[in-house]
Amino acid sequence: LAQPYERALLRVAQSALANTVQHADARRATVTLSYMDTGLALDIVDDGRGFDPTAALPNDAHFGLSTMRARVLALGGSLSVESADGTGTALAVSFDHPPTVQEVGT
């Protein structure tokens, strides 16, 4: 995977997990990175208190979602958040066929 994509995935995971620790009061968070024929996906799901994502998007810097979204969109990916009060949160990032290091170097 090319470095800009690695960096974006790392930073999004760090931010999402920091939000989980700081805001969610979660007992558990699961991080999954999946490589598929169609691209790759990063999923972060917690069992915390949840929130209304429409109230936090797109400009609520408190949750850092706008920064995560901008980082992903700049590389042609997508970021979605599913959550509701009392239900936990699921954050999903996907990239359709991100370039590899070899493809970037050619």
Backbone as numpy.savetxt, mean C-alpha at the origin, in Angstrom:
# Nx Ny Nz CAx CAy CAz Cx Cy Cz
13.23 -6.93 -9.81 12.38 -5.75 -9.81 13.28 -4.51 -9.81
12.92 -3.54 -10.61 13.70 -2.31 -10.69 13.62 -1.55 -9.37
14.70 -0.86 -9.04 14.83 -0.20 -7.74 13.71 0.79 -7.40
13.22 1.60 -8.33 12.14 2.51 -7.95 10.89 1.78 -7.45
10.61 0.62 -8.00 9.46 -0.17 -7.57 9.72 -0.82 -6.22
10.93 -1.33 -6.04 11.29 -1.89 -4.73 11.15 -0.83 -3.65
11.67 0.35 -3.93 11.64 1.44 -2.96 10.19 1.84 -2.65
9.38 1.97 -3.68 7.98 2.35 -3.48 7.25 1.32 -2.63
7.45 0.05 -2.92 6.78 -1.01 -2.15 7.24 -0.99 -0.70
8.54 -0.80 -0.48 9.06 -0.74 0.88 8.46 0.44 1.64
8.46 1.61 1.02 7.95 2.81 1.70 6.46 2.71 1.99
5.70 2.17 1.06 4.27 2.00 1.29 4.04 1.02 2.44
4.77 -0.09 2.44 4.63 -1.07 3.52 5.00 -0.43 4.87
6.09 0.32 4.90 6.50 0.98 6.14 5.42 1.94 6.63
4.90 2.75 5.73 3.88 3.73 6.12 2.60 3.06 6.59
2.18 2.04 5.85 0.95 1.35 6.22 1.09 0.67 7.58
2.23 0.04 7.82 2.43 -0.63 9.11 2.59 0.38 10.24
3.22 1.51 9.96 3.32 2.57 10.98 1.92 3.08 11.34
1.06 3.24 10.33 -0.32 3.65 10.59 -1.05 2.61 11.43
-0.81 1.34 11.13 -1.44 0.27 11.89 -1.05 0.35 13.36
0.24 0.52 13.61 0.73 0.60 14.99 0.19 1.85 15.69
0.22 2.96 14.97 -0.11 4.24 15.58 -1.61 4.48 15.75
-2.42 4.01 14.80 -3.82 4.41 14.78 -4.83 3.27 14.92
-4.46 2.05 14.53 -5.48 1.01 14.34 -5.83 0.22 15.60
-4.96 0.23 16.59 -5.18 -0.62 17.76 -5.40 -2.07 17.34
-4.59 -2.50 16.36 -4.73 -3.85 15.80 -3.93 -4.86 16.62
-4.42 -6.08 16.62 -3.67 -7.18 17.23 -2.80 -7.87 16.19
-3.18 -7.77 14.93 -2.47 -8.50 13.89 -2.52 -7.72 12.58
-1.41 -7.79 11.84 -1.36 -7.26 10.48 -0.66 -8.30 9.61
-1.16 -8.47 8.41 -0.58 -9.43 7.47 -0.11 -8.69 6.24
1.13 -8.95 5.84 1.71 -8.35 4.63 1.97 -9.46 3.64
1.45 -9.29 2.42 1.63 -10.29 1.38 2.13 -9.60 0.11
3.22 -10.10 -0.44 3.73 -9.63 -1.73 3.60 -10.79 -2.70
2.84 -10.58 -3.77 2.55 -11.65 -4.72 3.03 -11.27 -6.11
3.78 -12.17 -6.72 4.17 -12.03 -8.12 3.25 -12.93 -8.93
2.61 -12.35 -9.95 1.67 -13.10 -10.77 1.99 -12.85 -12.24
1.34 -13.60 -13.12 1.53 -13.39 -14.55 1.13 -11.98 -14.97
0.18 -11.41 -14.28 -0.33 -10.09 -14.64 0.42 -8.94 -13.99
1.34 -9.21 -13.09 2.08 -8.16 -12.41 2.38 -8.54 -10.98
2.39 -7.56 -10.10 2.63 -7.87 -8.69 1.68 -7.08 -7.81
1.47 -7.62 -6.61 0.54 -7.00 -5.68 1.12 -7.02 -4.27
0.93 -5.94 -3.56 1.26 -5.84 -2.15 -0.05 -5.62 -1.40
-0.34 -6.51 -0.47 -1.56 -6.40 0.33 -1.19 -6.33 1.80
-1.76 -5.37 2.50 -1.54 -5.22 3.94 -2.92 -5.15 4.59
-3.20 -6.11 5.46 -4.51 -6.21 6.09 -4.33 -6.25 7.60
-5.10 -5.44 8.31 -5.05 -5.50 9.78 -6.44 -5.73 10.35
-6.45 -6.11 11.61 -7.72 -6.37 12.30 -8.05 -5.25 13.29
-7.61 -4.06 12.96 -7.79 -2.92 13.87 -9.16 -2.30 13.81
-9.24 -1.09 14.34 -10.52 -0.42 14.51 -11.11 0.09 13.20
-10.31 0.20 12.15 -10.81 0.69 10.88 -11.09 2.19 10.91
-11.48 2.72 9.77 -11.80 4.13 9.63 -12.58 4.31 8.34
-13.08 5.50 8.13 -13.80 5.82 6.89 -12.78 6.36 5.89
-12.37 5.56 4.90 -11.34 6.02 3.97 -11.77 7.21 3.12
-13.06 7.40 2.90 -13.49 8.56 2.12 -13.28 9.86 2.89
-13.29 9.78 4.21 -13.04 10.97 5.02 -11.56 11.29 5.07
-10.70 10.30 4.81 -9.26 10.50 4.90 -8.62 10.79 3.55
-9.33 10.59 2.46 -8.74 10.75 1.14 -9.32 11.98 0.46
-8.58 12.61 -0.44 -7.21 12.30 -0.80 -6.17 13.11 -0.05
-6.58 14.05 0.79 -5.62 15.02 1.31 -5.30 14.92 2.79
-5.69 13.87 3.47 -5.45 13.79 4.90 -4.05 13.24 5.16
-3.11 14.14 5.41 -1.72 13.74 5.63 -1.56 12.94 6.92
-2.52 13.04 7.82 -2.45 12.29 9.08 -2.29 10.80 8.82
-2.98 10.28 7.86 -2.88 8.85 7.56 -1.78 8.55 6.55
-1.29 9.55 5.86 -0.23 9.32 4.89 -0.70 8.63 3.63
-2.01 8.46 3.48 -2.52 7.75 2.32 -2.27 8.50 1.02
-2.38 9.82 1.07 -2.15 10.59 -0.16 -0.71 10.46 -0.62
0.24 10.40 0.31 1.65 10.22 -0.05 1.89 8.83 -0.61
1.30 7.82 0.01 1.43 6.45 -0.51 0.85 6.36 -1.91
-0.34 6.93 -2.09 -1.00 6.87 -3.39 -0.15 7.59 -4.45
0.37 8.76 -4.14 1.18 9.51 -5.10 2.42 8.72 -5.50
3.06 8.07 -4.55 4.26 7.28 -4.82 3.94 6.15 -5.80
2.82 5.48 -5.58 2.42 4.35 -6.42 1.97 4.83 -7.80
1.15 5.87 -7.84 0.65 6.38 -9.12 1.78 6.91 -10.00
2.81 7.48 -9.39 3.95 8.00 -10.16 4.64 6.90 -10.95
4.49 5.66 -10.51 5.10 4.52 -11.20 4.08 3.73 -12.01
2.88 4.28 -12.17 1.87 3.63 -12.99 1.07 2.56 -12.29
1.15 2.51 -10.97 0.42 1.50 -10.21 -0.90 2.01 -9.69
-1.54 1.19 -8.89 -2.80 1.59 -8.25 -2.75 1.24 -6.77
-3.47 2.01 -5.98 -3.56 1.78 -4.55 -5.02 1.92 -4.15
-5.52 0.94 -3.43 -6.89 1.02 -2.93 -6.91 0.72 -1.44
-7.89 1.28 -0.77 -8.06 1.08 0.67 -9.51 0.69 0.92
-9.67 -0.40 1.66 -11.00 -0.80 2.09 -11.00 -0.83 3.61
-11.94 -0.12 4.20 -12.03 -0.06 5.65 -13.38 0.51 6.04
-13.76 0.26 7.25 -14.94 0.87 7.86 -14.74 0.80 9.36
-15.41 1.68 10.07 -15.27 1.68 11.52 -15.53 0.29 12.09
-14.57 -0.20 12.86 -14.70 -1.48 13.55 -14.39 -2.71 12.73
-13.92 -2.55 11.49 -13.72 -3.73 10.63 -12.29 -3.98 10.20
-11.34 -3.19 10.64 -9.97 -3.35 10.16 -9.79 -2.63 8.84
-8.60 -2.77 8.28 -8.26 -2.07 7.05 -7.50 -3.00 6.12
-7.79 -2.89 4.83 -7.06 -3.62 3.79 -6.55 -2.61 2.78
-5.25 -2.58 2.60 -4.60 -1.71 1.63 -4.02 -2.59 0.55
-4.29 -2.26 -0.71 -3.80 -3.07 -1.83 -3.08 -2.18 -2.83
-1.88 -2.60 -3.20 -1.09 -1.92 -4.22 -0.86 -2.91 -5.35
-0.99 -2.44 -6.58 -0.69 -3.34 -7.70 0.04 -2.59 -8.80
0.92 -3.32 -9.45 1.65 -2.85 -10.62 1.51 -3.90 -11.71
1.07 -3.47 -12.89 1.01 -4.37 -14.03 2.39 -4.46 -14.65
2.99 -5.62 -14.58 4.29 -5.91 -15.19 5.33 -4.81 -14.97
5.72 -4.54 -13.73 6.77 -3.55 -13.50 8.09 -4.05 -14.09
8.94 -3.13 -14.54 10.19 -3.57 -15.17 11.15 -4.21 -14.17
11.94 -5.12 -14.69 12.99 -5.73 -13.89 14.26 -4.90 -14.02
15.25 -5.22 -13.23 16.53 -4.51 -13.31 17.12 -4.67 -14.71
17.04 -5.86 -15.30 17.59 -6.10 -16.63 16.88 -5.25 -17.68
15.57 -5.12 -17.58 14.81 -4.33 -18.56 15.14 -2.86 -18.46
15.38 -2.37 -17.26 15.72 -0.97 -17.07 17.11 -0.68 -17.63
18.02 -1.63 -17.49 19.41 -1.44 -17.92 19.63 -1.58 -19.41
18.63 -2.04 -20.17 18.83 -2.23 -21.61 18.38 -1.06 -22.42
